[in-house]
PDB file of C-alpha atoms in Angstrom:
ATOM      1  CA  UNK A   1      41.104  79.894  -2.177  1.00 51.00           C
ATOM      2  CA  UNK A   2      44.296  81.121  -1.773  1.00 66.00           C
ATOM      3  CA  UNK A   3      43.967  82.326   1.600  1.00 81.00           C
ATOM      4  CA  UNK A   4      43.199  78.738   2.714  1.00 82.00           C
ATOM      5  CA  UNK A   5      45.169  77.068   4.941  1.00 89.00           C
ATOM      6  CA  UNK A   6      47.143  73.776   3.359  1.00 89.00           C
ATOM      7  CA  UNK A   7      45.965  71.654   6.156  1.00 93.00           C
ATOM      8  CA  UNK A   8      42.599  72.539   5.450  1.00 94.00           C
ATOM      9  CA  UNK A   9      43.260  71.869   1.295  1.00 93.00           C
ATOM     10  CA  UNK A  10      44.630  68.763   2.168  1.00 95.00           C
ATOM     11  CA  UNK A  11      42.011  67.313   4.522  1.00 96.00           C
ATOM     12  CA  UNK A  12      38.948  68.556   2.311  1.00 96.00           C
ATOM     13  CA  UNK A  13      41.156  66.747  -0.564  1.00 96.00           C
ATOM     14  CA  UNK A  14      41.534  63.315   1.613  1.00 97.00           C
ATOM     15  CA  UNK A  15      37.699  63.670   2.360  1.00 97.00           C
ATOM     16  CA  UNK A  16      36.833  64.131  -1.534  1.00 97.00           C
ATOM     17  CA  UNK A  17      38.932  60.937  -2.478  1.00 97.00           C
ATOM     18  CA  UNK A  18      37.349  58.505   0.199  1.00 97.00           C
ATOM     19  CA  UNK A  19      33.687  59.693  -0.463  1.00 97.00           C
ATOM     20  CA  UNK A  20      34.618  59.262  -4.177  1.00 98.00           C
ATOM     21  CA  UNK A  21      36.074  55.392  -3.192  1.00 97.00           C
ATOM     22  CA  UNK A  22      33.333  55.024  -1.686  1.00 97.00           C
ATOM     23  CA  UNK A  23      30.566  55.793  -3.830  1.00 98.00           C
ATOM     24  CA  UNK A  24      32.577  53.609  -7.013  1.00 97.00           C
ATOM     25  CA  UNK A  25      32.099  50.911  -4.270  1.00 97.00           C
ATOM     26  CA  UNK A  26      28.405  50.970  -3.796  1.00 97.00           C
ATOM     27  CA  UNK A  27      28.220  51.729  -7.314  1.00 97.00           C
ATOM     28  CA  UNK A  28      30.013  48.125  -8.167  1.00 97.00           C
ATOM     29  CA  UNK A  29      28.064  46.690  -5.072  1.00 97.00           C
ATOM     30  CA  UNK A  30      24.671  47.927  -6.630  1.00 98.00           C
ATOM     31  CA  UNK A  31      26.085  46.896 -10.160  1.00 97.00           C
ATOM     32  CA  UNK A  32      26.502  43.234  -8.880  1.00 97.00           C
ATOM     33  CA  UNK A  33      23.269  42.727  -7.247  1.00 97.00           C
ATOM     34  CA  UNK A  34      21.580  43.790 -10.108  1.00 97.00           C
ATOM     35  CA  UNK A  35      23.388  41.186 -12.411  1.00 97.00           C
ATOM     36  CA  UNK A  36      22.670  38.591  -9.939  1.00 97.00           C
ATOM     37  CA  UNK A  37      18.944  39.502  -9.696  1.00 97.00           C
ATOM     38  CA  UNK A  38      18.993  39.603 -13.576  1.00 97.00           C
ATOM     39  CA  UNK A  39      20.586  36.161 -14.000  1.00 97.00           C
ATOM     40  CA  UNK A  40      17.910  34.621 -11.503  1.00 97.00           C
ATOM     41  CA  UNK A  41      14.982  36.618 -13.317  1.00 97.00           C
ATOM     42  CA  UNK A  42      15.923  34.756 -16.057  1.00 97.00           C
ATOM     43  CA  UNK A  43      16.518  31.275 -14.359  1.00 97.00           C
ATOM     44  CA  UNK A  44      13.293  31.684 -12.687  1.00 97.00           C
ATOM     45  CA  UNK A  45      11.675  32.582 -15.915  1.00 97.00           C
ATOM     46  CA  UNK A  46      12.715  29.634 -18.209  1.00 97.00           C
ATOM     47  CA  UNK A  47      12.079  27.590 -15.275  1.00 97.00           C
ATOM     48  CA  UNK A  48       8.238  28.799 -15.405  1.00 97.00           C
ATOM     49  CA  UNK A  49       8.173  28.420 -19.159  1.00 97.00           C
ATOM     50  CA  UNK A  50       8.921  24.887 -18.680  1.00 97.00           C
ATOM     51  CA  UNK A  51       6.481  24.449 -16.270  1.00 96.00           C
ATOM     52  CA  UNK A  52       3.565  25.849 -18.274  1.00 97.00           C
ATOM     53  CA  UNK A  53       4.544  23.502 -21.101  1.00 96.00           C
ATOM     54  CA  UNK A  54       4.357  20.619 -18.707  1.00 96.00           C
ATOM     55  CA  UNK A  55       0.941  21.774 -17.150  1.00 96.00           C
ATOM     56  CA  UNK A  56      -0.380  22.720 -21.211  1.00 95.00           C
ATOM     57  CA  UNK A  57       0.751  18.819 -21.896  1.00 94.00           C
ATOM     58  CA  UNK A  58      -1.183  17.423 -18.926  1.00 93.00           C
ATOM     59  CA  UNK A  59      -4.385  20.004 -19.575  1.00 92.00           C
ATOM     60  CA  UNK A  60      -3.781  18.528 -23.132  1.00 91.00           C
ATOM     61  CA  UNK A  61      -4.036  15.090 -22.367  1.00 87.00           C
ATOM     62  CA  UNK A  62      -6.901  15.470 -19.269  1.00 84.00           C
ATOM     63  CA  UNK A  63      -8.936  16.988 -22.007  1.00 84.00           C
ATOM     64  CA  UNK A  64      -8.678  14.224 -24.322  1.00 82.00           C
ATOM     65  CA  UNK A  65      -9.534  11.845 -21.248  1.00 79.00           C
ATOM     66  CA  UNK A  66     -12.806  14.024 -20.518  1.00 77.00           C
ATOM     67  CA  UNK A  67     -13.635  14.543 -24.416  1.00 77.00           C
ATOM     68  CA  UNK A  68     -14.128  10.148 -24.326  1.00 74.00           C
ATOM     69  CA  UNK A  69     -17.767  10.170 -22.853  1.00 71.00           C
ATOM     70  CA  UNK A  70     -16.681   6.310 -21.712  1.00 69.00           C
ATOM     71  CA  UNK A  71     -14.211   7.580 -20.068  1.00 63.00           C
ATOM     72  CA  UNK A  72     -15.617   7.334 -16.560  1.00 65.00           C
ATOM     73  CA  UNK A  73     -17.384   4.330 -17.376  1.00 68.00           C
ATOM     74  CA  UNK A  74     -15.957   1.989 -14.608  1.00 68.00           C
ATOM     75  CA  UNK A  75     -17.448  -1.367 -16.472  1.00 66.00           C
ATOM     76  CA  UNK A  76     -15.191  -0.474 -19.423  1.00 64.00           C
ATOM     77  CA  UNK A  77     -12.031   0.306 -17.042  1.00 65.00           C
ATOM     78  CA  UNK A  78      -9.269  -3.189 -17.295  1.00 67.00           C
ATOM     79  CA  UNK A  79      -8.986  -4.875 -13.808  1.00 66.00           C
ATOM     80  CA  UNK A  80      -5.581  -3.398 -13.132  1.00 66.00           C
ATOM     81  CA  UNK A  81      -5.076  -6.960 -10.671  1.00 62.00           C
ATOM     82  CA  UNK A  82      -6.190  -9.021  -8.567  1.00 58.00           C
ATOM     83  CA  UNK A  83      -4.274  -7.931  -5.571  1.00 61.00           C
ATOM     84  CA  UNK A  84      -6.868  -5.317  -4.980  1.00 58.00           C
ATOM     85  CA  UNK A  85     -10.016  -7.458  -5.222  1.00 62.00           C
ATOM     86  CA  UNK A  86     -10.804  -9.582  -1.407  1.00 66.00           C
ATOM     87  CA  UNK A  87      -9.503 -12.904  -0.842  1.00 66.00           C
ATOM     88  CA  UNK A  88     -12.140 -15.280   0.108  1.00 69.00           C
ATOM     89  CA  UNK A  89      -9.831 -17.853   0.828  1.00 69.00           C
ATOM     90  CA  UNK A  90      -9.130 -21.484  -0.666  1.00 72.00           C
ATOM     91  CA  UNK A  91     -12.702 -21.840  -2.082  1.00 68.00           C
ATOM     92  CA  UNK A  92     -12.414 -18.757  -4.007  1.00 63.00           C
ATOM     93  CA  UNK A  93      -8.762 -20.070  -6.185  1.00 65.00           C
ATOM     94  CA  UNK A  94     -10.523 -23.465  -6.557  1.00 67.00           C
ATOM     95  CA  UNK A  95     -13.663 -21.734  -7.813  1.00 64.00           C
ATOM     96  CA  UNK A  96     -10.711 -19.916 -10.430  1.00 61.00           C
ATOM     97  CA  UNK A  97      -8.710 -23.262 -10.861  1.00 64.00           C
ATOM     98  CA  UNK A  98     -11.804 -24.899 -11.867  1.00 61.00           C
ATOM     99  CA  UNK A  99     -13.300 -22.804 -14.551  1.00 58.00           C
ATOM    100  CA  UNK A 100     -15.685 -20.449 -12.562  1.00 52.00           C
ATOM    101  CA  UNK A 101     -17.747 -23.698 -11.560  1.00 53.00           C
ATOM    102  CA  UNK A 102     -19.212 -23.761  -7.791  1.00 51.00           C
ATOM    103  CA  UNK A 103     -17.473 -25.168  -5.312  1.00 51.00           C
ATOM    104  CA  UNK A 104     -20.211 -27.726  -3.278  1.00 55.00           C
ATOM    105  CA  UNK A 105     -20.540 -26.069   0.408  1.00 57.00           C
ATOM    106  CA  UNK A 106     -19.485 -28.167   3.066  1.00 60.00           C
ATOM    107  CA  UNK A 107     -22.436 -30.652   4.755  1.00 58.00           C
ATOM    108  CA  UNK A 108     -23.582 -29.549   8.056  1.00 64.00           C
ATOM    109  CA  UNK A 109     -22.111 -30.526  11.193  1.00 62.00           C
ATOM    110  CA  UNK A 110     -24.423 -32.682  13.457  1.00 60.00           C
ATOM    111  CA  UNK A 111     -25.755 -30.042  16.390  1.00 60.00           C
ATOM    112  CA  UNK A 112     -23.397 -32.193  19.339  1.00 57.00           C
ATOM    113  CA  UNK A 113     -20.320 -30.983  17.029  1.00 58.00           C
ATOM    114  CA  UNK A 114     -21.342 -27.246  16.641  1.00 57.00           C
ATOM    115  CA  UNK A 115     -22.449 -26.749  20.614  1.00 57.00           C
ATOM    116  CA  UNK A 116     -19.992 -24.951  22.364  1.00 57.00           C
ATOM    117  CA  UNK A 117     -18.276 -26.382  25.629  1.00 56.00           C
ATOM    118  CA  UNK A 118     -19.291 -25.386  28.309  1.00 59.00           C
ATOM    119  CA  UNK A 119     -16.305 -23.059  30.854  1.00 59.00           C
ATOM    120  CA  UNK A 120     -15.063 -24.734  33.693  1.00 62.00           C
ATOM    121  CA  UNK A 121     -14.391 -20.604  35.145  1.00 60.00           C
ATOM    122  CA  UNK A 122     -17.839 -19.373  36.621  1.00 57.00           C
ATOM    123  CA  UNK A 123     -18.373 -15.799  35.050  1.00 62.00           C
ATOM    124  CA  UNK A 124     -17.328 -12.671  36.454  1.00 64.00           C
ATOM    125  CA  UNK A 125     -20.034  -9.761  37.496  1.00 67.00           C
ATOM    126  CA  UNK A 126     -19.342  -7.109  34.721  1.00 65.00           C
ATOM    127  CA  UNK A 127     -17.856  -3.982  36.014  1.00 66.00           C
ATOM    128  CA  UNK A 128     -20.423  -0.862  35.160  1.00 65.00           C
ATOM    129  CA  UNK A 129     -17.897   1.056  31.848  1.00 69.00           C
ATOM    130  CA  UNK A 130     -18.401   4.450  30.523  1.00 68.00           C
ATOM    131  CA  UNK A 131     -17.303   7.808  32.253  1.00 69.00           C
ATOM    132  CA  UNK A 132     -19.924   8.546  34.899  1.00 68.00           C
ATOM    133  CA  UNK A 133     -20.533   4.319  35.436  1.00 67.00           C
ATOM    134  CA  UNK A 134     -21.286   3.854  39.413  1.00 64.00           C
ATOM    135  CA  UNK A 135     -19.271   2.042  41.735  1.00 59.00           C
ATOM    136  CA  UNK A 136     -21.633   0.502  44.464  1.00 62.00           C
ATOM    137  CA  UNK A 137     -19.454   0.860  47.338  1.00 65.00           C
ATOM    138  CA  UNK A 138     -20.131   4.223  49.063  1.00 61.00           C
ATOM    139  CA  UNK A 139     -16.805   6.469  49.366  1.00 62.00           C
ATOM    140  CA  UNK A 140     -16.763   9.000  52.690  1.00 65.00           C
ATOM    141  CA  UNK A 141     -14.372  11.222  50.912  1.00 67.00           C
ATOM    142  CA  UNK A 142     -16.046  11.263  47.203  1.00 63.00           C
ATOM    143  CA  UNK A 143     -19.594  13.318  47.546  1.00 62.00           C
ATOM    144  CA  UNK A 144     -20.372  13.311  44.079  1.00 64.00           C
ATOM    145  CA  UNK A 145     -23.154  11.258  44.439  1.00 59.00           C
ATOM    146  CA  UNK A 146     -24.623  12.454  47.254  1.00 57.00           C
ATOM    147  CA  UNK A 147     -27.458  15.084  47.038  1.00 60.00           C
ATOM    148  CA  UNK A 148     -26.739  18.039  49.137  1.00 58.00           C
ATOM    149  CA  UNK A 149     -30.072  19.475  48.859  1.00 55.00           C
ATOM    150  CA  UNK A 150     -31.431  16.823  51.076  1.00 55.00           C
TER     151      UNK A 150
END
């Protein structure tokens, strides 16, 4: 290599050092990355061990619920309140107020009290409703209804 020229020596050299730069670069790049993907391996993996002990716990305990063969029984189930029962009205909390006894039903009107007054308004025709209903005035422009076959 002695017959080289020192230009030559000197690029090839220059060339040499920044590939070598280089590739300790990518090297530390790659290093990196594979720390980081390391470090969240093991995040994600203590993460997922404390999820299976939480789902083990609640397969633990839904297994004691289904080994109870009461368990679905709803009879045996407490009345969680009474917020989710229907609300009869005022003759319902006097029935509770009084000890579960029978409230007496109120005595019948006499028949002029429960007939409805007559309307003053005289009622209107009802319009035909639905999609298709008919109007009974006859439209020039809409043929839909007439038969062309005629």
């Amino acid at each position: 290599m002695s017959n080289v020229d020192p230009r030559v020596k000197d690029t090839f050299a220059t060339i040499v050092a920044g590939t070598r730069a280089k590739a300790a670069e990518i090297t530390d790049r790659v290093t990196a990355k594979q720390r980081e993907n390391a470090d969240a391996s093991q995040r994600m993996r203590e993460a997922n061990e404390k999820l299976t002990k939480q789902l083990d716990e609640r397969a633990r305990g839904n297994a004691e619920r289904n080994a109870d063969p009461h368990a679905n029984d709803e009879w045996r189930k407490p009345v969680k309140s009474r917020s989710t029962t229907f609300s009869f009205g005022p003759a319902e909390e006097q029935t509770e107020a009084a000890g579960e006894q029978p409230v007496a039903a109120e005595p019948e009107r006499p028949a002029a009290e429960r007939a409805v007054p007559e309307t003053t308004e005289p009622e209107a025709t009802p319009r035909p409703s639905g999609r298709h209903a008919r109007r009974d005035e006859f439209d020039d422009d809409d043929y839909s209804n007439n038969s062309w076959m005629k």
